[in-house]
Amino acid sequence: MSWQNVLSENGYRVSGPRRYVMQLLESNAQPMTPLEIYQALSESGRPLGIVSVYRALELLAELGLVCMVYNPDGSAGYVAGAGGHHHHIVCQNCHRAIAFAGSEDLSSLIQRVEKETKFHVSDHLLQLYGICPDCQKALADAVEEN
Amino acid sequence: MSWQNVLSENGYRVSGPRRYVMQLLESNAQPMTPLEIYQALSESGRPLGIVSVYRALELLAELGLVCMVYNPDGSAGYVAGAGGHHHHIVCQNCHRAIAFAGSEDLSSLIQRVEKETKFHVSDHLLQLYGICPDCQKALADAVEEN
DNA sequence: GACCTTATTGATAACTTTTTTCATTAAGCT
DNA sequence: AGCTTAATGAAAAAAGTTATCAATAAGGTC
Ligand SMILES: [Zn+2]
Ligand SMILES: [Zn+2]
Ligand SMILES: [Zn+2]
Ligand SMILES: [Zn+2]
């Protein structure tokens, strides 16, 4: 189901700002802050109030159409969400964030921790950090040049 | 090594504000925001500028003595860090955060994702969410009363 | 313990980010 | 095309964070 349909079927309108924000995030793998989104859209001739960016993000996040990605330094940004349970792997060099399916097997870990802490685990947050293929290549080339 | 020693050995002084913040976080399992820390300390007769809270947290985080815990809603707070590689499990009811050792086995997951995405994985962020033993009991009791 | 040096603090102000308010606009429906 | 009302934009308020600099106190020396 397209994000337009998700909006409609939940009784929300497919408005300009929502479309701009969604399309921008879909076209850009780097997580973006509200301000960055506002600036990018303004520069590309899609003037909208920054307030609308905040409101669009709030709604899109609620509907699971975008999600937050945390950087190791604690800063965070939004990326277009893949829908369903998934996680992101983030490049520490170019900050690109790629989703990977949540079919991971954490069950043995979760069982161990449940036994250890007596907690009941029902959810989790997982992100991987590393270097993307492009940056691996770029970094390797840079070394060669020396 | 105690956090006092970590400060000293890195050339930092064990000052009042740093002590206040560290002791508060050590005595409180719930992640706290800078403002919450400031208010709690003010109320308990340890007046300090909120600026000092920010500065203390920045330094303590850099030294790995405190760390950030993310709530499912995107908000975040600081808890006293256990040192070394570890993660937190957070109670969705009382927000208590307990550390668990990072001896988890994510290697098969990481290998799968590396193959899938061609990324080189070098780090990760993992948090579990659930219900702590106390809250399990409290919630069960609440049901019985009906 | 008194004294010295200098890292650290606190108060203020500046700045950034987020939320509120409300009149105006436009999305979706008929 | 016209209607209804959700959604937007501009401005202001509120909240959160960072910068500045004189005053303070931590840690070392005598
Ligand atoms: Zn990269
Ligand atoms: Zn998962
Ligand atoms: Zn609990
Ligand atoms: Zn780990």
Short mmCIF file of C-alpha atoms (C1' of nucleotides) and ligand atoms in Angstrom, two decimals:
data_model
loop_
_atom_site.label_atom_id
_atom_site.label_comp_id
_atom_site.label_asym_id
_atom_site.label_seq_id
_atom_site.Cartn_x
_atom_site.Cartn_y
_atom_site.Cartn_z
CA MET A 1 0.00 0.00 0.00
CA SER A 2 1.34 3.39 -1.00
CA TRP A 3 1.83 6.11 1.57
CA GLN A 4 -0.87 8.12 -0.18
CA ASN A 5 -3.30 5.31 0.50
CA VAL A 6 -2.19 5.01 4.09
CA LEU A 7 -2.96 8.67 4.59
CA SER A 8 -6.34 8.46 2.84
CA GLU A 9 -7.47 5.30 4.52
CA ASN A 10 -6.73 6.81 7.90
CA GLY A 11 -8.79 9.85 7.09
CA TYR A 12 -5.92 12.22 6.35
CA ARG A 13 -5.52 14.32 3.24
CA VAL A 14 -2.66 13.99 0.80
CA SER A 15 -1.54 17.58 1.07
CA GLY A 16 1.35 19.41 -0.51
CA PRO A 17 3.61 19.53 2.55
CA ARG A 18 3.06 15.88 3.34
CA ARG A 19 3.86 14.98 -0.26
CA TYR A 20 6.99 17.16 -0.31
CA VAL A 21 8.35 15.71 2.91
CA MET A 22 7.60 12.14 1.94
CA GLN A 23 9.09 12.46 -1.53
CA LEU A 24 12.20 14.13 -0.21
CA LEU A 25 12.81 11.42 2.35
CA GLU A 26 12.16 8.72 -0.24
CA SER A 27 14.73 10.25 -2.54
CA ASN A 28 17.36 10.70 0.14
CA ALA A 29 18.85 7.85 2.12
CA GLN A 30 20.44 10.13 4.70
CA PRO A 31 18.36 10.74 7.81
CA MET A 32 17.27 14.38 7.94
CA THR A 33 16.26 16.66 10.77
CA PRO A 34 13.14 18.83 10.51
CA LEU A 35 15.31 21.86 9.81
CA GLU A 36 17.28 20.10 7.10
CA ILE A 37 14.06 18.99 5.47
CA TYR A 38 12.68 22.50 5.61
CA GLN A 39 15.82 23.97 4.06
CA ALA A 40 16.12 21.35 1.33
CA LEU A 41 12.50 21.87 0.30
CA SER A 42 12.76 25.64 0.37
CA GLU A 43 15.82 25.52 -1.84
CA SER A 44 14.19 23.18 -4.31
CA GLY A 45 11.31 25.56 -4.83
CA ARG A 46 8.80 23.93 -2.52
CA PRO A 47 8.19 26.67 -0.02
CA LEU A 48 6.41 25.46 3.06
CA GLY A 49 6.31 26.56 6.66
CA ILE A 50 8.67 24.75 8.98
CA VAL A 51 5.70 24.15 11.20
CA SER A 52 4.23 22.01 8.47
CA VAL A 53 7.41 19.96 8.40
CA TYR A 54 7.02 19.22 12.08
CA ARG A 55 3.36 18.38 11.67
CA ALA A 56 3.94 16.22 8.63
CA LEU A 57 6.72 14.29 10.35
CA GLU A 58 4.64 13.76 13.44
CA LEU A 59 1.80 12.28 11.42
CA LEU A 60 3.96 10.26 9.06
CA ALA A 61 5.84 8.81 12.01
CA GLU A 62 2.59 7.92 13.73
CA LEU A 63 1.47 6.06 10.62
CA GLY A 64 4.81 4.29 10.34
CA LEU A 65 5.63 5.92 7.01
CA VAL A 66 8.82 7.49 8.29
CA CYS A 67 11.03 6.52 11.16
CA MET A 68 13.80 7.86 13.31
CA VAL A 69 17.39 6.87 12.89
CA TYR A 70 19.86 7.53 15.69
CA ASN A 71 23.45 8.47 15.07
CA PRO A 72 26.12 7.17 17.41
CA ASP A 73 26.61 10.72 18.68
CA GLY A 74 23.03 10.92 19.86
CA SER A 75 21.69 13.08 17.06
CA ALA A 76 18.79 11.72 15.07
CA GLY A 77 16.93 12.19 11.84
CA TYR A 78 14.03 10.83 9.83
CA VAL A 79 14.10 8.45 6.89
CA ALA A 80 11.30 7.05 4.78
CA GLY A 81 10.16 3.88 6.51
CA ALA A 82 10.05 0.52 4.84
CA GLY A 83 6.90 -0.50 6.67
CA GLY A 84 6.65 -3.52 8.92
CA HIS A 85 9.24 -4.49 11.48
CA HIS A 86 12.67 -3.48 10.26
CA HIS A 87 15.92 -1.85 11.31
CA HIS A 88 18.56 0.37 9.80
CA ILE A 89 22.21 0.08 9.10
CA VAL A 90 23.92 3.46 8.98
CA CYS A 91 27.14 4.41 7.22
CA GLN A 92 29.47 6.18 9.62
CA ASN A 93 31.07 8.00 6.70
CA CYS A 94 28.24 9.27 4.49
CA HIS A 95 25.37 8.66 6.95
CA ARG A 96 23.32 6.77 4.42
CA ALA A 97 20.78 4.56 6.19
CA ILE A 98 19.60 1.32 4.63
CA ALA A 99 16.76 -0.74 6.02
CA PHE A 100 17.12 -4.41 6.62
CA ALA A 101 14.32 -6.85 7.32
CA GLY A 102 13.51 -7.52 10.94
CA SER A 103 13.60 -11.26 10.49
CA GLU A 104 16.63 -11.30 12.73
CA ASP A 105 16.85 -13.91 15.41
CA LEU A 106 17.20 -12.20 18.73
CA SER A 107 15.18 -14.82 20.54
CA SER A 108 18.09 -16.52 22.26
CA LEU A 109 19.48 -13.17 23.35
CA ILE A 110 16.07 -12.06 24.54
CA GLN A 111 15.55 -15.31 26.43
CA ARG A 112 18.90 -14.92 28.13
CA VAL A 113 18.14 -11.36 29.17
CA GLU A 114 14.63 -12.23 30.33
CA LYS A 115 16.07 -14.94 32.54
CA GLU A 116 18.79 -12.62 33.80
CA THR A 117 16.60 -9.60 34.53
CA LYS A 118 13.13 -11.14 34.96
CA PHE A 119 11.84 -8.56 32.53
CA HIS A 120 9.17 -9.45 29.97
CA VAL A 121 10.56 -8.31 26.64
CA SER A 122 8.07 -7.14 24.03
CA ASP A 123 9.99 -4.86 21.71
CA HIS A 124 13.43 -3.70 20.74
CA LEU A 125 15.50 -1.04 19.05
CA LEU A 126 18.36 -2.20 16.89
CA GLN A 127 20.66 -0.30 14.58
CA LEU A 128 23.93 -1.29 13.00
CA TYR A 129 26.74 1.10 12.18
CA GLY A 130 29.44 0.57 9.62
CA ILE A 131 30.74 1.60 6.21
CA CYS A 132 28.63 1.36 3.07
CA PRO A 133 29.97 -0.23 -0.15
CA ASP A 134 30.47 3.15 -1.85
CA CYS A 135 32.45 4.56 1.05
CA GLN A 136 34.52 1.38 1.34
CA LYS A 137 35.53 1.90 -2.26
CA ALA A 138 36.11 5.63 -1.84
CA LEU A 139 38.20 5.10 1.27
CA ALA A 140 40.25 2.35 -0.38
CA ASP A 141 40.90 4.58 -3.40
CA ALA A 142 41.97 7.40 -1.13
CA VAL A 143 44.55 5.14 0.48
CA GLU A 144 45.93 4.05 -2.88
CA GLU A 145 46.50 7.63 -3.90
CA ASN A 146 48.97 8.10 -1.09
CA MET B 1 37.82 1.91 38.56
CA SER B 2 35.51 4.41 40.22
CA TRP B 3 34.15 7.34 38.27
CA GLN B 4 36.14 9.66 40.54
CA ASN B 5 39.31 7.96 39.38
CA VAL B 6 38.25 8.11 35.76
CA LEU B 7 37.83 11.85 36.11
CA SER B 8 41.14 12.33 37.91
CA GLU B 9 43.16 10.12 35.64
CA ASN B 10 41.91 12.02 32.65
CA GLY B 11 42.92 15.29 34.19
CA TYR B 12 39.48 16.42 35.28
CA ARG B 13 38.52 17.59 38.74
CA VAL B 14 35.96 15.87 40.92
CA SER B 15 33.77 18.91 41.34
CA GLY B 16 30.48 19.38 43.16
CA PRO B 17 28.23 19.44 40.10
CA ARG B 18 29.88 16.39 38.57
CA ARG B 19 29.49 14.55 41.86
CA TYR B 20 25.86 15.59 42.23
CA VAL B 21 24.93 14.51 38.73
CA MET B 22 26.79 11.23 38.94
CA GLN B 23 25.37 10.33 42.35
CA LEU B 24 21.86 11.18 41.28
CA LEU B 25 22.06 9.03 38.17
CA GLU B 26 23.60 6.19 40.13
CA SER B 27 20.73 6.31 42.62
CA ASN B 28 18.04 6.48 40.00
CA ALA B 29 17.47 3.78 37.41
CA GLN B 30 15.17 5.94 35.31
CA PRO B 31 16.85 7.82 32.49
CA MET B 32 16.76 11.55 33.18
CA THR B 33 16.90 14.57 30.93
CA PRO B 34 19.19 17.50 31.76
CA LEU B 35 16.21 19.48 33.01
CA GLU B 36 14.97 16.66 35.21
CA ILE B 37 18.43 16.29 36.69
CA TYR B 38 18.61 20.00 37.33
CA GLN B 39 15.23 20.06 39.06
CA ALA B 40 15.87 16.97 41.14
CA LEU B 41 19.15 18.36 42.40
CA SER B 42 17.72 21.79 43.13
CA GLU B 43 14.90 20.25 45.15
CA SER B 44 17.27 18.07 47.13
CA GLY B 45 19.28 21.06 48.26
CA ARG B 46 22.09 20.84 45.72
CA PRO B 47 21.71 24.09 43.90
CA LEU B 48 23.70 24.18 40.71
CA GLY B 49 23.32 25.98 37.43
CA ILE B 50 21.61 24.05 34.69
CA VAL B 51 24.57 24.94 32.52
CA SER B 52 26.70 22.81 34.79
CA VAL B 53 24.33 19.91 34.29
CA TYR B 54 24.84 20.11 30.55
CA ARG B 55 28.57 20.38 30.91
CA ALA B 56 28.80 17.56 33.44
CA LEU B 57 26.71 15.29 31.22
CA GLU B 58 28.78 16.09 28.17
CA LEU B 59 31.98 15.19 29.96
CA LEU B 60 30.62 12.14 31.74
CA ALA B 61 29.21 10.84 28.47
CA GLU B 62 32.53 11.37 26.75
CA LEU B 63 34.26 9.37 29.45
CA GLY B 64 31.66 6.63 29.18
CA LEU B 65 30.46 7.17 32.75
CA VAL B 66 26.90 7.88 31.72
CA CYS B 67 25.03 6.90 28.61
CA MET B 68 21.91 7.73 26.69
CA VAL B 69 18.82 5.59 26.75
CA TYR B 70 16.19 6.02 24.07
CA ASN B 71 12.50 5.63 24.78
CA PRO B 72 10.27 4.08 22.14
CA ASP B 73 8.65 7.47 21.62
CA GLY B 74 11.95 9.03 20.62
CA SER B 75 12.65 10.86 23.85
CA ALA B 76 15.91 10.10 25.60
CA GLY B 77 17.64 10.45 28.93
CA TYR B 78 20.87 9.68 30.72
CA VAL B 79 21.64 6.82 33.07
CA ALA B 80 24.79 5.95 34.95
CA GLY B 81 26.81 3.75 32.63
CA ALA B 82 28.05 0.32 33.54
CA GLY B 83 31.28 0.74 31.63
CA GLY B 84 32.39 -1.47 28.79
CA HIS B 85 30.14 -2.68 26.00
CA HIS B 86 26.61 -3.07 27.27
CA HIS B 87 22.97 -2.37 26.49
CA HIS B 88 19.83 -1.44 28.35
CA ILE B 89 16.47 -2.99 28.84
CA VAL B 90 13.80 -0.42 29.61
CA CYS B 91 10.51 -0.92 31.44
CA GLN B 92 7.67 0.51 29.38
CA ASN B 93 5.68 1.08 32.56
CA CYS B 94 8.06 2.67 35.08
CA HIS B 95 10.87 3.51 32.63
CA ARG B 96 13.51 1.87 34.78
CA ALA B 97 16.53 1.00 32.67
CA ILE B 98 18.72 -1.98 33.55
CA ALA B 99 22.01 -2.72 31.86
CA PHE B 100 22.79 -6.13 30.50
CA ALA B 101 26.17 -7.36 29.38
CA GLY B 102 27.02 -6.98 25.74
CA SER B 103 28.12 -10.56 25.42
CA GLU B 104 25.18 -11.07 23.10
CA ASP B 105 25.66 -12.99 19.92
CA LEU B 106 24.70 -10.80 17.02
CA SER B 107 27.39 -12.24 14.78
CA SER B 108 25.07 -14.35 12.65
CA LEU B 109 22.69 -11.45 12.23
CA ILE B 110 25.54 -9.12 11.40
CA GLN B 111 26.99 -11.56 8.90
CA ARG B 112 23.63 -11.88 7.19
CA VAL B 113 23.20 -8.11 6.95
CA GLU B 114 26.77 -7.60 5.76
CA LYS B 115 26.17 -10.09 2.96
CA GLU B 116 22.84 -8.50 2.15
CA THR B 117 23.96 -4.88 2.16
CA LYS B 118 27.71 -5.14 1.51
CA PHE B 119 28.21 -2.86 4.49
CA HIS B 120 31.10 -3.40 6.88
CA VAL B 121 29.55 -3.47 10.33
CA SER B 122 31.63 -2.15 13.20
CA ASP B 123 29.19 -1.12 15.89
CA HIS B 124 25.58 -1.33 16.96
CA LEU B 125 22.86 0.15 19.12
CA LEU B 126 20.58 -2.26 20.88
CA GLN B 127 17.87 -1.71 23.47
CA LEU B 128 15.14 -3.99 24.68
CA TYR B 129 11.74 -2.83 25.88
CA GLY B 130 9.45 -4.69 28.21
CA ILE B 131 7.98 -4.85 31.67
CA CYS B 132 10.15 -5.07 34.76
CA PRO B 133 9.51 -7.62 37.54
CA ASP B 134 8.03 -5.01 39.89
CA CYS B 135 5.62 -3.72 37.30
CA GLN B 136 4.63 -7.24 36.28
CA LYS B 137 3.64 -7.84 39.87
CA ALA B 138 1.90 -4.48 40.25
CA LEU B 139 -0.04 -4.97 37.03
CA ALA B 140 -1.06 -8.49 37.99
CA ASP B 141 -2.26 -7.26 41.39
CA ALA B 142 -4.25 -4.51 39.73
CA VAL B 143 -6.06 -7.06 37.59
CA GLU B 144 -6.91 -9.20 40.61
CA GLU B 145 -8.53 -6.27 42.35
CA ASN B 146 -11.18 -6.00 39.65
"C1'" DG C 1 46.48 24.50 57.15
"C1'" DA C 2 47.41 28.62 54.15
"C1'" DC C 3 48.51 29.85 49.48
"C1'" DC C 4 48.67 29.56 44.48
"C1'" DT C 5 47.23 28.21 39.88
"C1'" DT C 6 43.87 27.33 36.88
"C1'" DA C 7 39.97 24.33 35.78
"C1'" DT C 8 35.27 24.82 36.67
"C1'" DT C 9 31.18 27.15 37.89
"C1'" DG C 10 27.02 30.32 37.73
"C1'" DA C 11 24.41 34.18 35.86
"C1'" DT C 12 23.16 36.30 31.82
"C1'" DA C 13 22.38 36.54 27.28
"C1'" DA C 14 22.25 34.66 22.73
"C1'" DC C 15 20.76 31.22 19.92
"C1'" DT C 16 18.30 27.12 18.26
"C1'" DT C 17 14.55 24.11 18.26
"C1'" DT C 18 9.75 22.98 19.09
"C1'" DT C 19 4.96 24.11 20.19
"C1'" DT C 20 0.83 27.10 20.28
"C1'" DT C 21 -2.51 30.13 18.19
"C1'" DC C 22 -5.66 31.58 14.80
"C1'" DA C 23 -6.99 33.53 10.44
"C1'" DT C 24 -6.46 31.83 5.66
"C1'" DT C 25 -6.09 28.18 2.24
"C1'" DA C 26 -7.01 24.11 -0.31
"C1'" DA C 27 -8.11 18.82 -0.34
"C1'" DG C 28 -11.70 15.85 -1.08
"C1'" DC C 29 -16.50 15.29 -1.61
"C1'" DT C 30 -21.15 16.23 -3.83
"C1'" DA D 1 -18.23 24.72 -9.45
"C1'" DG D 2 -19.34 24.98 -4.69
"C1'" DC D 3 -19.21 23.33 0.13
"C1'" DT D 4 -17.11 21.62 4.37
"C1'" DT D 5 -13.56 21.19 7.19
"C1'" DA D 6 -8.85 19.44 7.60
"C1'" DA D 7 -4.57 21.45 6.99
"C1'" DT D 8 -1.42 25.30 6.29
"C1'" DG D 9 1.41 29.56 7.22
"C1'" DA D 10 2.94 33.46 9.89
"C1'" DA D 11 3.91 35.10 14.13
"C1'" DA D 12 4.61 34.60 18.79
"C1'" DA D 13 5.53 31.93 22.78
"C1'" DA D 14 7.82 28.33 25.03
"C1'" DA D 15 11.37 25.07 25.66
"C1'" DG D 16 15.93 23.49 25.15
"C1'" DT D 17 20.90 24.28 24.27
"C1'" DT D 18 25.16 26.90 23.76
"C1'" DA D 19 28.40 30.95 24.42
"C1'" DT D 20 30.56 34.51 27.39
"C1'" DC D 21 33.10 36.00 31.22
"C1'" DA D 22 33.82 37.39 35.96
"C1'" DA D 23 33.82 34.79 40.35
"C1'" DT D 24 34.67 30.42 42.69
"C1'" DA D 25 36.81 26.30 44.36
"C1'" DA D 26 39.58 21.83 43.35
"C1'" DG D 27 43.96 20.02 43.68
"C1'" DG D 28 48.67 20.66 44.25
"C1'" DT D 29 52.74 22.95 46.90
"C1'" DC D 30 54.89 24.71 50.73
ZN ZN E 1 28.85 5.61 3.10
ZN ZN E 2 13.87 -6.52 15.12
ZN ZN E 3 8.64 -1.20 35.64
ZN ZN E 4 26.25 -5.24 21.86
#
